[in-house]
Short mmCIF file of C-alpha atoms in Angstrom, two decimals:
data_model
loop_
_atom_site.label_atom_id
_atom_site.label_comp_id
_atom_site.label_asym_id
_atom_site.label_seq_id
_atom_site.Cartn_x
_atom_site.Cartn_y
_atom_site.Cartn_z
CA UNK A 18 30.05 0.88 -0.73
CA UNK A 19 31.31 1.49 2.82
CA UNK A 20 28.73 0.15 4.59
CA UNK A 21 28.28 -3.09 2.32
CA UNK A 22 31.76 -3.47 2.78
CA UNK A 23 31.26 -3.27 6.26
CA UNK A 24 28.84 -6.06 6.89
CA UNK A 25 30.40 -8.47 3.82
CA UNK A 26 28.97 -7.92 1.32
CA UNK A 27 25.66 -9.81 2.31
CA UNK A 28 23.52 -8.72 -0.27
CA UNK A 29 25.68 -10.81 -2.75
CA UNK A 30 24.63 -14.08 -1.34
CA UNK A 31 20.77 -13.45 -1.55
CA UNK A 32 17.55 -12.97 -4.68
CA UNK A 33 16.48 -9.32 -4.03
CA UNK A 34 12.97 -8.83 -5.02
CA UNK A 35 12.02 -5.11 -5.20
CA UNK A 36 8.43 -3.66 -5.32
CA UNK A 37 7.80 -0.41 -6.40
CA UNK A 38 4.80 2.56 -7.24
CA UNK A 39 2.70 4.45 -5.38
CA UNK A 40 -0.12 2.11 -4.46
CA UNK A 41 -0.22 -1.79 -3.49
CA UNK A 42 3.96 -2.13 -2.11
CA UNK A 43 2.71 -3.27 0.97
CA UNK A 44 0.80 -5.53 0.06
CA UNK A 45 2.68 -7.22 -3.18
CA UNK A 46 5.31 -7.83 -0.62
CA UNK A 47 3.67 -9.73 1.86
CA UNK A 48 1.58 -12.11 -0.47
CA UNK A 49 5.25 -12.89 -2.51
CA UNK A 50 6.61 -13.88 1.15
CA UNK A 51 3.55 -15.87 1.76
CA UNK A 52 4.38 -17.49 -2.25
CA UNK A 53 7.89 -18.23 -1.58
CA UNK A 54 7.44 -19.57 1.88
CA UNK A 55 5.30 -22.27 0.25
CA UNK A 56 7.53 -23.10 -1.60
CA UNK A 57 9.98 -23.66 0.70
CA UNK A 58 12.33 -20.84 0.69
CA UNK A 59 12.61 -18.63 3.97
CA UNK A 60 12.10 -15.38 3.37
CA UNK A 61 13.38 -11.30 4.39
CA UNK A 62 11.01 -8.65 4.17
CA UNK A 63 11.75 -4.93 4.43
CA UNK A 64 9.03 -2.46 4.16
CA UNK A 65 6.53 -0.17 5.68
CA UNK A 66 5.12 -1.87 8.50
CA UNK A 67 7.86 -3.71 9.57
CA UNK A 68 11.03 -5.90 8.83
CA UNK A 69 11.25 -9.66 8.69
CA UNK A 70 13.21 -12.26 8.82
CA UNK A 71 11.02 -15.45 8.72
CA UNK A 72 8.24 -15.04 11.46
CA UNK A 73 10.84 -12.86 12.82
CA UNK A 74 9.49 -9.13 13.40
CA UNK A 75 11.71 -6.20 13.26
CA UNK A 76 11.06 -2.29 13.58
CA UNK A 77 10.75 -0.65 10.55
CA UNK A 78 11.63 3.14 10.24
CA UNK A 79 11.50 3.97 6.74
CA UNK A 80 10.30 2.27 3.54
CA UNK A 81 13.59 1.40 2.73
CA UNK A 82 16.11 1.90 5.15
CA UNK A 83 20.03 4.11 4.98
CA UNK A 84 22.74 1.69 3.18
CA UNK A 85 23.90 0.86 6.78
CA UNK A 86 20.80 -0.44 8.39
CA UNK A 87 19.43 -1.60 4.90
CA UNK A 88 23.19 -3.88 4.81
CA UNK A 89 22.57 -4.72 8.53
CA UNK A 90 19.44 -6.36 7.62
CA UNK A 91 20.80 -8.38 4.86
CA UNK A 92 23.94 -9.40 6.76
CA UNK A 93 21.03 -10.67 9.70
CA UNK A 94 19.11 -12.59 6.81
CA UNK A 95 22.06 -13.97 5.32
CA UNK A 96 23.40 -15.25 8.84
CA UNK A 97 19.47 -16.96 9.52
CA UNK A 98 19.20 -18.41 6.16
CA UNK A 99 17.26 -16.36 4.02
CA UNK A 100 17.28 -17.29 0.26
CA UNK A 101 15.13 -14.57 -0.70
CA UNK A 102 14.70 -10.92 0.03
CA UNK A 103 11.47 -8.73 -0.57
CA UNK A 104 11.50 -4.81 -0.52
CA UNK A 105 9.32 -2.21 -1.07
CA UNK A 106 11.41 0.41 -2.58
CA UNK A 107 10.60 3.92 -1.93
CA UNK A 108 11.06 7.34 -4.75
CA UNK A 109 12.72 8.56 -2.04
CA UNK A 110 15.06 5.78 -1.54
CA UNK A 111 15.48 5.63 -5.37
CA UNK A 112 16.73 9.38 -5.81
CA UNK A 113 18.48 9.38 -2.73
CA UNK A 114 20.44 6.00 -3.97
CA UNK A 115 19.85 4.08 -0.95
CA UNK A 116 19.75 0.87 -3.02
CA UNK A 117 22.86 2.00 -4.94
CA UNK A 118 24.36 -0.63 -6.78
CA UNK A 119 22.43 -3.54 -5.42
CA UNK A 120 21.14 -6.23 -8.40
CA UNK A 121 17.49 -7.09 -8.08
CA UNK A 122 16.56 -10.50 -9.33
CA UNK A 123 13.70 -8.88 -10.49
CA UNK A 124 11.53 -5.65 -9.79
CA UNK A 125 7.93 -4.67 -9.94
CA UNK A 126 5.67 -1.66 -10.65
CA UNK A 127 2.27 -1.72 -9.04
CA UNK A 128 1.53 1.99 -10.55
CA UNK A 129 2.03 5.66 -10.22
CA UNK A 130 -0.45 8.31 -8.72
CA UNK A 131 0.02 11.38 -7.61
CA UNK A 132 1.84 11.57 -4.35
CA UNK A 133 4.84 13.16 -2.95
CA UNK A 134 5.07 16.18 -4.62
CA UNK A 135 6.36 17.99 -1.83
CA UNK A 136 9.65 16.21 -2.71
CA UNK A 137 9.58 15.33 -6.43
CA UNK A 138 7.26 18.84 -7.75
CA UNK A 139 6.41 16.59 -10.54
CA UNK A 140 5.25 14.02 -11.86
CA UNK A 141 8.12 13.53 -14.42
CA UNK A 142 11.11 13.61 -11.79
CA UNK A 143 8.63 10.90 -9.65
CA UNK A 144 8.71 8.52 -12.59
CA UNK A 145 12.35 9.21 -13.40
CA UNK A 146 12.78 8.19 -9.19
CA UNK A 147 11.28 4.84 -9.56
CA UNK A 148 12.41 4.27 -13.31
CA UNK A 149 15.66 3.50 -11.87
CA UNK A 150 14.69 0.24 -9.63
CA UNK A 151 14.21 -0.57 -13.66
CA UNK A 152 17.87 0.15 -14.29
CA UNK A 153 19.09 -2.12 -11.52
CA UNK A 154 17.21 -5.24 -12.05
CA UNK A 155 17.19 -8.82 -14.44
CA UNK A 156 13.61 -8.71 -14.93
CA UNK A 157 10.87 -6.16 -14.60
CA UNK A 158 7.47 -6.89 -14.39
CA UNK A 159 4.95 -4.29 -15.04
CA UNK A 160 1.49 -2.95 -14.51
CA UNK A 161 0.46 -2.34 -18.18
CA UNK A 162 -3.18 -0.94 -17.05
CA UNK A 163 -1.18 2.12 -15.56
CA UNK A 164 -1.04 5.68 -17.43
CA UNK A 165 2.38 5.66 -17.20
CA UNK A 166 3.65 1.91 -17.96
CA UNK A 167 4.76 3.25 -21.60
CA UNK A 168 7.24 5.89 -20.00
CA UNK A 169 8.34 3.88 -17.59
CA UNK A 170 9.19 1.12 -20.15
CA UNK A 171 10.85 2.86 -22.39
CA UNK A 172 14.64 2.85 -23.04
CA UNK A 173 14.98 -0.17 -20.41
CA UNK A 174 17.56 -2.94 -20.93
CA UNK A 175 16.35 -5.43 -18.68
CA UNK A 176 13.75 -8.07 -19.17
CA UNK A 177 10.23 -7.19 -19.44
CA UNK A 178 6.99 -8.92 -18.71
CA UNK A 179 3.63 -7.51 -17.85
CA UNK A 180 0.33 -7.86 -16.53
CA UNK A 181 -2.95 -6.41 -16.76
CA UNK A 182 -6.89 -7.08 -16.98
CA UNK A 183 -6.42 -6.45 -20.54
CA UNK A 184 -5.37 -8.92 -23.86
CA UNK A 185 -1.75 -7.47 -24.56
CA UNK A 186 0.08 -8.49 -21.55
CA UNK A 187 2.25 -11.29 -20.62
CA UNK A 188 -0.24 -12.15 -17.59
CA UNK A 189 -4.07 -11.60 -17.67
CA UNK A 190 -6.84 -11.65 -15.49
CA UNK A 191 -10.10 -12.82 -17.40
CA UNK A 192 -13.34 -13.47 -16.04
CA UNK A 193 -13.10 -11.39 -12.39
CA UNK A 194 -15.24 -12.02 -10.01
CA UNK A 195 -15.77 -9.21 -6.77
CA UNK A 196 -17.14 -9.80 -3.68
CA UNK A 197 -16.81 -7.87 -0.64
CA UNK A 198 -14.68 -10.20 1.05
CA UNK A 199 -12.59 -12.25 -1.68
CA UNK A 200 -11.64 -12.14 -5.85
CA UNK A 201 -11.48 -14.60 -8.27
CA UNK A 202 -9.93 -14.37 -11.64
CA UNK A 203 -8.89 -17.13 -14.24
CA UNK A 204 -4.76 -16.30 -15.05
CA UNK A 205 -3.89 -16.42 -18.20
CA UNK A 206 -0.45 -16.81 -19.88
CA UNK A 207 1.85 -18.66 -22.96
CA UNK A 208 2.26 -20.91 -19.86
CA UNK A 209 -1.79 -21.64 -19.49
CA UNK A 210 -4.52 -20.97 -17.46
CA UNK A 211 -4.83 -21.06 -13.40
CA UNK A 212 -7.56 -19.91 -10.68
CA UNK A 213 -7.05 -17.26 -8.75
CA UNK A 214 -8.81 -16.78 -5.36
CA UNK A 215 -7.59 -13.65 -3.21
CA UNK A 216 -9.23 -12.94 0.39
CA UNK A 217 -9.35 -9.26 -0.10
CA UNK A 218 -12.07 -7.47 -2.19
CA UNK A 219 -11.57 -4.95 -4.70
CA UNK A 220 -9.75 -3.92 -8.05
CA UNK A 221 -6.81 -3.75 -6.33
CA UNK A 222 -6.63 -6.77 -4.82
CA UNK A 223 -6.93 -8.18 -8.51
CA UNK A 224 -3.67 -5.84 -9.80
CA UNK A 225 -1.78 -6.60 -6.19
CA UNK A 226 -1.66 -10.52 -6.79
CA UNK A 227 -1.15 -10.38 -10.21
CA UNK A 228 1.94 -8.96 -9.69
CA UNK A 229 3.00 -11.57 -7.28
CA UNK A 230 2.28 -13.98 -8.79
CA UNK A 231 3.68 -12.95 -12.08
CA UNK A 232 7.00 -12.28 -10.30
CA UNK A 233 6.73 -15.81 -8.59
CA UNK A 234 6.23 -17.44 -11.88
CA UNK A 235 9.17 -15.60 -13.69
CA UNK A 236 11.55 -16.07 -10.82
CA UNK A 237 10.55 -19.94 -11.23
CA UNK A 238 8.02 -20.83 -8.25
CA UNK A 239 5.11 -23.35 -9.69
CA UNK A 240 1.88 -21.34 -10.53
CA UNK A 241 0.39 -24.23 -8.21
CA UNK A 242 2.33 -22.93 -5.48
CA UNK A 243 1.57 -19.28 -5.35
CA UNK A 244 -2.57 -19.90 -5.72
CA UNK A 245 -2.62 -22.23 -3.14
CA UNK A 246 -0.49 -19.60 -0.84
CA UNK A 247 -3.00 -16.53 -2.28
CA UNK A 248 -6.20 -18.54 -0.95
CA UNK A 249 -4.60 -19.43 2.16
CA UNK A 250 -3.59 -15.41 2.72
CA UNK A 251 -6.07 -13.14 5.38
CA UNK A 252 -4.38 -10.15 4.57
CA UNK A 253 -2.48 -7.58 5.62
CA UNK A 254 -2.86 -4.99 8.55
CA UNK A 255 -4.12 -1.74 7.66
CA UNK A 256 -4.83 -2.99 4.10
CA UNK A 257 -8.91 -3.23 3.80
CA UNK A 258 -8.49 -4.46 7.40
CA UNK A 259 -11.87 -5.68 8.83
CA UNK A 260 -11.90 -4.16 12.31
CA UNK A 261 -13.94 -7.09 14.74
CA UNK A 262 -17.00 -5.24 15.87
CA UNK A 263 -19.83 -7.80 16.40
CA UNK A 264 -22.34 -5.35 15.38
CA UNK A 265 -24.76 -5.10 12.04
CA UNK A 266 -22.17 -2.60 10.84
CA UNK A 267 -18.97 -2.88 9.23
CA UNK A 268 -15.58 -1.29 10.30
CA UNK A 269 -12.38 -1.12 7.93
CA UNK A 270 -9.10 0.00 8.28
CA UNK A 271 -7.10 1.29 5.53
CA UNK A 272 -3.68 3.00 4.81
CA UNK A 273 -5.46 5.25 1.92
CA UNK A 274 -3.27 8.36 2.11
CA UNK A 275 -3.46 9.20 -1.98
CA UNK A 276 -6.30 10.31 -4.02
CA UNK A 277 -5.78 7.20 -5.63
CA UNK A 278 -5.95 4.80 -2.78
CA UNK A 279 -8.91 6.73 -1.43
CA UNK A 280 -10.83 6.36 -4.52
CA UNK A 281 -9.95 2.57 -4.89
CA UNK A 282 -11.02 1.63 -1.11
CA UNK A 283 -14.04 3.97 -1.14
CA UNK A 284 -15.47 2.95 -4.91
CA UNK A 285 -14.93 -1.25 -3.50
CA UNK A 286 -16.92 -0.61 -0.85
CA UNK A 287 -19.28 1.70 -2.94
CA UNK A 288 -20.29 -1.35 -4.88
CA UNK A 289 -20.93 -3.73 -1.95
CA UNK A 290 -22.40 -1.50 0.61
CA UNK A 291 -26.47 -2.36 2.01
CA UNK A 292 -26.33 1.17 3.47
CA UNK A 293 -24.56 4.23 3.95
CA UNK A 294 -20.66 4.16 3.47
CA UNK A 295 -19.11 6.36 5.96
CA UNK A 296 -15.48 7.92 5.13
CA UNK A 297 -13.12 9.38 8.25
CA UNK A 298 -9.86 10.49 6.65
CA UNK A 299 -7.76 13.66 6.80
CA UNK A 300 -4.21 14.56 5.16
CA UNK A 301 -1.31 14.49 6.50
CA UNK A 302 0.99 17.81 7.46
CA UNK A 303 4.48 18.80 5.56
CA UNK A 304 3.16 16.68 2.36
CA UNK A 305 1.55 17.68 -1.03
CA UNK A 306 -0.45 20.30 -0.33
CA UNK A 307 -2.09 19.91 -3.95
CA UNK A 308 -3.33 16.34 -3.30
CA UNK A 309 -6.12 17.78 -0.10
CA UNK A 310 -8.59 19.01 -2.17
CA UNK A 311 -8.36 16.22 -4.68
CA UNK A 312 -9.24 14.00 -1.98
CA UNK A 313 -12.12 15.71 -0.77
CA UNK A 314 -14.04 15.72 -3.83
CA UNK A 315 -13.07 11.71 -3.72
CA UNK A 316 -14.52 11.43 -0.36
CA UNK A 317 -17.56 13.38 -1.24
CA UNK A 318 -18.23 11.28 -4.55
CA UNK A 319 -17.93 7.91 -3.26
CA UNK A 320 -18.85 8.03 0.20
CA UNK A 321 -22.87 8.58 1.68
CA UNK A 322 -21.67 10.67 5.17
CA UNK A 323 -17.94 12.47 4.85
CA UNK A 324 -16.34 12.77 8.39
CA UNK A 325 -13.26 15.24 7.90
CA UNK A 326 -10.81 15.06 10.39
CA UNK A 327 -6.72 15.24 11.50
CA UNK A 328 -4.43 12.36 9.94
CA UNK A 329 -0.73 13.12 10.81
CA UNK A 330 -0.76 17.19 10.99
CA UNK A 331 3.24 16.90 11.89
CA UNK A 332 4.25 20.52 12.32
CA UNK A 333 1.14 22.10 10.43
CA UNK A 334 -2.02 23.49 11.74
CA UNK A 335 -4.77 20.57 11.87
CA UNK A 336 -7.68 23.37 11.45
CA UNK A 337 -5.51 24.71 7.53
CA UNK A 338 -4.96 21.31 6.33
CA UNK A 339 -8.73 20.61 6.85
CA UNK A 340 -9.51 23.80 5.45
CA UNK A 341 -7.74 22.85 2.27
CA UNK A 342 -9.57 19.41 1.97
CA UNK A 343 -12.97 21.71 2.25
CA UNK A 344 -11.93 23.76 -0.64
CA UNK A 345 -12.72 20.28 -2.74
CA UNK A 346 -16.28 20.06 -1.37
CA UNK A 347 -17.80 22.95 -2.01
CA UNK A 348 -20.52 21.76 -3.44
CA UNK A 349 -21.09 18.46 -1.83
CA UNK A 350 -24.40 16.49 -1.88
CA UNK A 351 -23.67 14.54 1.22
CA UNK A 352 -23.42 15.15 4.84
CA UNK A 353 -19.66 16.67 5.80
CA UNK A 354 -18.94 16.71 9.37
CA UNK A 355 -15.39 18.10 10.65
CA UNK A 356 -14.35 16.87 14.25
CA UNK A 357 -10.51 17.82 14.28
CA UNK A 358 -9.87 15.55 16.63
CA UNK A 359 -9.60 12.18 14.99
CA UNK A 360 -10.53 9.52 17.95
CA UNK A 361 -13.10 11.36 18.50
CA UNK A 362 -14.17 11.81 14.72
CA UNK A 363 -14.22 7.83 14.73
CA UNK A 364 -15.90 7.50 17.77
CA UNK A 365 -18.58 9.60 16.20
CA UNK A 366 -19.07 7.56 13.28
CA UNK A 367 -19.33 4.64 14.84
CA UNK A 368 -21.98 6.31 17.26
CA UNK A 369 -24.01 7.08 14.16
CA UNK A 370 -23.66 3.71 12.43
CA UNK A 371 -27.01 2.12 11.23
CA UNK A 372 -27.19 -1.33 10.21
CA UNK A 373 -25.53 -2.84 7.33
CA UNK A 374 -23.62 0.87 7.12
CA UNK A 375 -20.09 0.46 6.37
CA UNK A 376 -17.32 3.03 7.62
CA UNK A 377 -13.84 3.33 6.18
CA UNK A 378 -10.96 4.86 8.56
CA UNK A 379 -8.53 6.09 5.56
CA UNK A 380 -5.29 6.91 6.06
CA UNK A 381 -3.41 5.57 9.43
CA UNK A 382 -3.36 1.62 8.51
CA UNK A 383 -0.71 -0.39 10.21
CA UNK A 384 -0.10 3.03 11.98
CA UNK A 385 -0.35 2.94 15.82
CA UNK A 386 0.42 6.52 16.50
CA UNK A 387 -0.24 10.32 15.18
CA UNK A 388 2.30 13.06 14.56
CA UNK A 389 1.30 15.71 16.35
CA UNK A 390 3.56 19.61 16.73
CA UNK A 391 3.88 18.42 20.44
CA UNK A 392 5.70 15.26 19.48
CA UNK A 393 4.11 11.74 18.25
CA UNK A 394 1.24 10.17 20.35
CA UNK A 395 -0.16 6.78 20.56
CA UNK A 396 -3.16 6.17 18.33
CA UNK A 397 -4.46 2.98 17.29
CA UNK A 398 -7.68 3.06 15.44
CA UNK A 399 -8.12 -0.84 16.03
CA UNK A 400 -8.36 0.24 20.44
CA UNK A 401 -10.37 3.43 19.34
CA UNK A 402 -13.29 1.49 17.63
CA UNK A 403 -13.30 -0.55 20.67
CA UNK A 404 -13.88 2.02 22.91
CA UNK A 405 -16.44 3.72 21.01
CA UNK A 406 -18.34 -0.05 21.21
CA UNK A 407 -18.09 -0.19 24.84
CA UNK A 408 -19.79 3.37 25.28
CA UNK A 409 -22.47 2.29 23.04
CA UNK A 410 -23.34 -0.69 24.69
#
């Protein structure tokens, strides 16, 4: 109250948009930027990778920032015209009422997977964390595919739409088509039918712009508008990022830090590789402990050649957290290599690339630096790759 206070009020005078779930944030917030932007409006973003106001790039520390920076952002919007606000909204946020008593024009849930347990210790309290975004908000629009769309539905006062691949949704996708570059879906709704064309590949990419656009389209913005701003979208950093390589192999970068996201980046590129599909990821340090062997049976079903290495160890020993990933791939019919060290674990897998192989770098994404017990050092996977090509060549 203080701190809202302090700065006027600001939040008052703008249409908060809030994205939350476990998966797909990121992502939902940039392509309903892109949306609104073509349809005139400018736009604040505050998320993961960074904050923005316009083209404007700020530093972003947390998901969702404390009530006085979070304020301090929307008093900066207000003052450079921003009619709309996007946030990803963190559980932690949530439960630790960052966002108390702000009123979201409307709010979205992409789904819930496991993740964070090392706060929450279950599942139950993490749904009852992002149920309340639900509690705050005009409209909510929902993921009805998700296991736990029922729960989070029930008991809410607000609005509710939903979306889905399915029949009993406000918003379907019928007739999807994947390719490893792009989607296409026909949109269907009471309102009619539209064409859908996404630049990323994958299920996810399917689930991420359905729920922009079905936000866009409740909060008003012309169905016209928000395909033609989806097809003109690249993507995101550290979202299914195509890493430049001018080789006969393929390099992606991806933020996949959840048993979830790994499976969903890995099984895309499962379906669409020539070759071999290579997987470098680790877990990170002072997180759900639970979640490490979970992902290493993931990485050892979907992927041809597993390369286990260090993701953010923080104030844990690299060599236990690996050791705990192992204890899910006991049994493994693929190759598993562990090189600790994780420049050097990518440089090793690009080393080994064949033609038409594709490797996936889970975990780090937008990141551009590792956590280490010595204090955080620069790492960007993007300068690492390039490297490796230069020694090749």
């Amino acid at each position: 109250d203080m701190c809202a206070e302090w700065f006027g009020n600001p939040a008052k005078s703008l249409k908060l948009l809030g994205v939350t779930g476990t998966n797909g944030k990121t992502t939902v917030t940039y392509m309903l930027k892109k949306i609104l932007e073509k349809a005139g409006y400018k736009v604040g973003l505050i998320g993961t990778i960074q904050n923005m106001i316009g083209d404007e790039q700020i530093a972003a520390h947390n998901t969702t920032p404390n009530a006085y920076e979070l304020n301090s952002l929307f008093a900066l919007m207000k003052a450079k015209g921003c009619a709309y606000v996007i946030m990803e909204v963190s559980s932690h946020a949530l439960d630790q009422s960052r966002v108390y008593r702000l009123d979201f024009e409307a709010a979205m849930f992409t789904n819930l997977t496991q993740d964070h347990l090392d706060y929450h210790i279950t599942m139950d309290n993490y749904l009852e964390a992002k149920k309340k975004l639900f509690r705050m908000c005009r409209t909510a629009v929902v993921n009805s595919d998700d296991d736990y769309a029922e729960k989070l539905m029930s008991g809410l006062d607000c609005r509710v739409v939903t979306y889905s691949t399915g029949n009993d949704s406000t918003y379907s996708a019928k007739g999807v088509k994947y390719r490893p570059e792009s989607v296409e879906y026909e949109l269907v709704s009471d309102a009619g039918i539209g064409h859908i064309k996404v630049n990323t590949g994958g299920r996810f990419s399917v689930y991420n712009s359905l729920c922009a656009v079905s936000c866009a389209v409740e909060i008003g913005i012309p169905f016209s508008a928000a395909a033609a701003a989806l097809s003109e979208m690249s993507g995101v950093k550290g979202r299914a990022e195509v890493v430049p390589t001018g080789r006969d192999f393929t390099v992606i970068i991806d933020y996949a830090h959840t048993p979830d996201g790994l499976k969903n980046i890995l099984s895309t590129f499962r379906e669409c590789r020539k070759n071999r599909l290579i997987a470098v990821f680790g877990c990170g340090g002072d997180r759900d402990k639970t979640k490490r062997p979970v992902m290493g049976n993931i990485a050892e079903r979907f992927a041809d050649y597993v390369i286990v290495t260090s993701d953010n160890p923080r104030t844990e020993d690299p060599s236990q957290i690996i050791k705990d990933i192992l204890a899910g791939m006991k049994n493994s019919a693929v190759p598993v290599k562990v090189i600790e060290n994780r420049a050097e674990a990518i440089k090793f897998a690009v080393s080994i690339a064949q033609k038409d192989d594709i490797i996936v770098l889970a975990g780090k994404g937008h990141e551009t630096y590792q956590i280490l017990k010595s204090g955080t050092i620069h790492l960007d996977e993007r300068e690492i790759v390039a490297e490796a090509l230069k020694e090749l060549s």
